[in-house]
Short mmCIF file of C-alpha atoms in Angstrom, two decimals:
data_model
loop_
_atom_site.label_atom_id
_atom_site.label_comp_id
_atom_site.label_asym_id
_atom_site.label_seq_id
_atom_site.Cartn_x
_atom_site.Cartn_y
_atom_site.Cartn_z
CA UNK A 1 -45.81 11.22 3.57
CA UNK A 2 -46.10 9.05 0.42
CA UNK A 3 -44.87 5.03 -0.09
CA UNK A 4 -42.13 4.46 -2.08
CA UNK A 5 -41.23 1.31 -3.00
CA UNK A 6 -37.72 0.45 -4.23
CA UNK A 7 -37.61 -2.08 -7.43
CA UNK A 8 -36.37 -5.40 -6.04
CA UNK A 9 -33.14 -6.82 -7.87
CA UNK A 10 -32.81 -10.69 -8.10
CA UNK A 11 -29.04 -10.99 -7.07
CA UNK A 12 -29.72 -14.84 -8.23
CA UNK A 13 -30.17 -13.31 -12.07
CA UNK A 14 -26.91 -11.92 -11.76
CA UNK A 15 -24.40 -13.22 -9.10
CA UNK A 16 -21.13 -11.72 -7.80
CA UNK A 17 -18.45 -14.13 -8.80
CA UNK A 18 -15.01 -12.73 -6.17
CA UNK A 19 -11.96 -15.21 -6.47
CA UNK A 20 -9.33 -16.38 -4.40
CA UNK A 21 -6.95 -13.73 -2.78
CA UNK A 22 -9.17 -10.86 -4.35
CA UNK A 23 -8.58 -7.20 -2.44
CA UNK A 24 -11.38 -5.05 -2.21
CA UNK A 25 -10.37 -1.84 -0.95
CA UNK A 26 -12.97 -0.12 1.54
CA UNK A 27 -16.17 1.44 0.52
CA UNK A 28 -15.92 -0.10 -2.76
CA UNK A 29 -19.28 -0.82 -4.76
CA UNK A 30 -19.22 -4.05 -6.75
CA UNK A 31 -22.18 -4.42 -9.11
CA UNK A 32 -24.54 -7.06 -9.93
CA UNK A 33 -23.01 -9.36 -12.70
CA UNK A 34 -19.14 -8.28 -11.28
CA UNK A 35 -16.58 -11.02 -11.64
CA UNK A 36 -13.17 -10.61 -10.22
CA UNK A 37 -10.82 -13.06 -11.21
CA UNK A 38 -8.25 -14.78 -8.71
CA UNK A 39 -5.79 -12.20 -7.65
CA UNK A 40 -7.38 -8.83 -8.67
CA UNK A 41 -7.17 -5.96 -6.57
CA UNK A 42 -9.64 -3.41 -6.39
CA UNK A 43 -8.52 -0.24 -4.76
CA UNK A 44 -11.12 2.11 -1.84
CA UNK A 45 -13.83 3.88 -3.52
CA UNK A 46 -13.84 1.79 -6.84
CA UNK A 47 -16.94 0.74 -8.73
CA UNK A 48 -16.77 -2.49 -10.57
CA UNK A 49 -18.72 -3.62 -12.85
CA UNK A 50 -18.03 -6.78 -15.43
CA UNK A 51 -15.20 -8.99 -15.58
CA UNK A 52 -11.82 -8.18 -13.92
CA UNK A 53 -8.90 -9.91 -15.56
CA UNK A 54 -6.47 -12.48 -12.84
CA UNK A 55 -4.02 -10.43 -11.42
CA UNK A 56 -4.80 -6.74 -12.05
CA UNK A 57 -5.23 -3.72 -10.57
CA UNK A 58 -8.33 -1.50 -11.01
CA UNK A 59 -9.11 2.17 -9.58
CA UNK A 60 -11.93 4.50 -10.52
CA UNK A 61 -15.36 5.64 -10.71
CA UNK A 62 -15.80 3.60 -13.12
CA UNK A 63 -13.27 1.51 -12.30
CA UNK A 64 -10.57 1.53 -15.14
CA UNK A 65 -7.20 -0.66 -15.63
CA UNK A 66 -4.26 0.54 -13.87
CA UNK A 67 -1.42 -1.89 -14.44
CA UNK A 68 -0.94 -5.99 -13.99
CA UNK A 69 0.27 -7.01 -10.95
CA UNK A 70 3.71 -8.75 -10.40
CA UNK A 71 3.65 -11.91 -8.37
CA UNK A 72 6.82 -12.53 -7.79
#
């Protein structure tokens, strides 16, 4: 029967940048900072963290590269 308080993170500090037609596969954690780039696609159960290039596809825990996506 003790407080704890959880440390508050300023999301403002460190924004989520997501860009157009973006998938974001379910239960998929995106941290603080995280840009994905138009196109990306981020498969279920990923975590992301940094910049995700325009029209790739990511997997993991980390996330890691898996292959450039063809938009033809």
């Amino acid at each position: 029967n003790h407080r704890y308080d959880r440390p508050k993170f300023d999301l403002t500090l460190h924004p989520i940048e997501i860009g157009d037609g973006v998938w974001v596969g379910a239960q998929s954690t995106i941290l603080p900072g995280a840009q994905l780039k138009n196109m990306c696609v981020i498969t279920a159960g990923s975590v992301i963290k940094g910049i995700i290039p325009e029209s790739e596809i990511w997997a993991g825990n980390p996330a890691v590269f898996q292959k450039k996506r063809s938009l033809i």
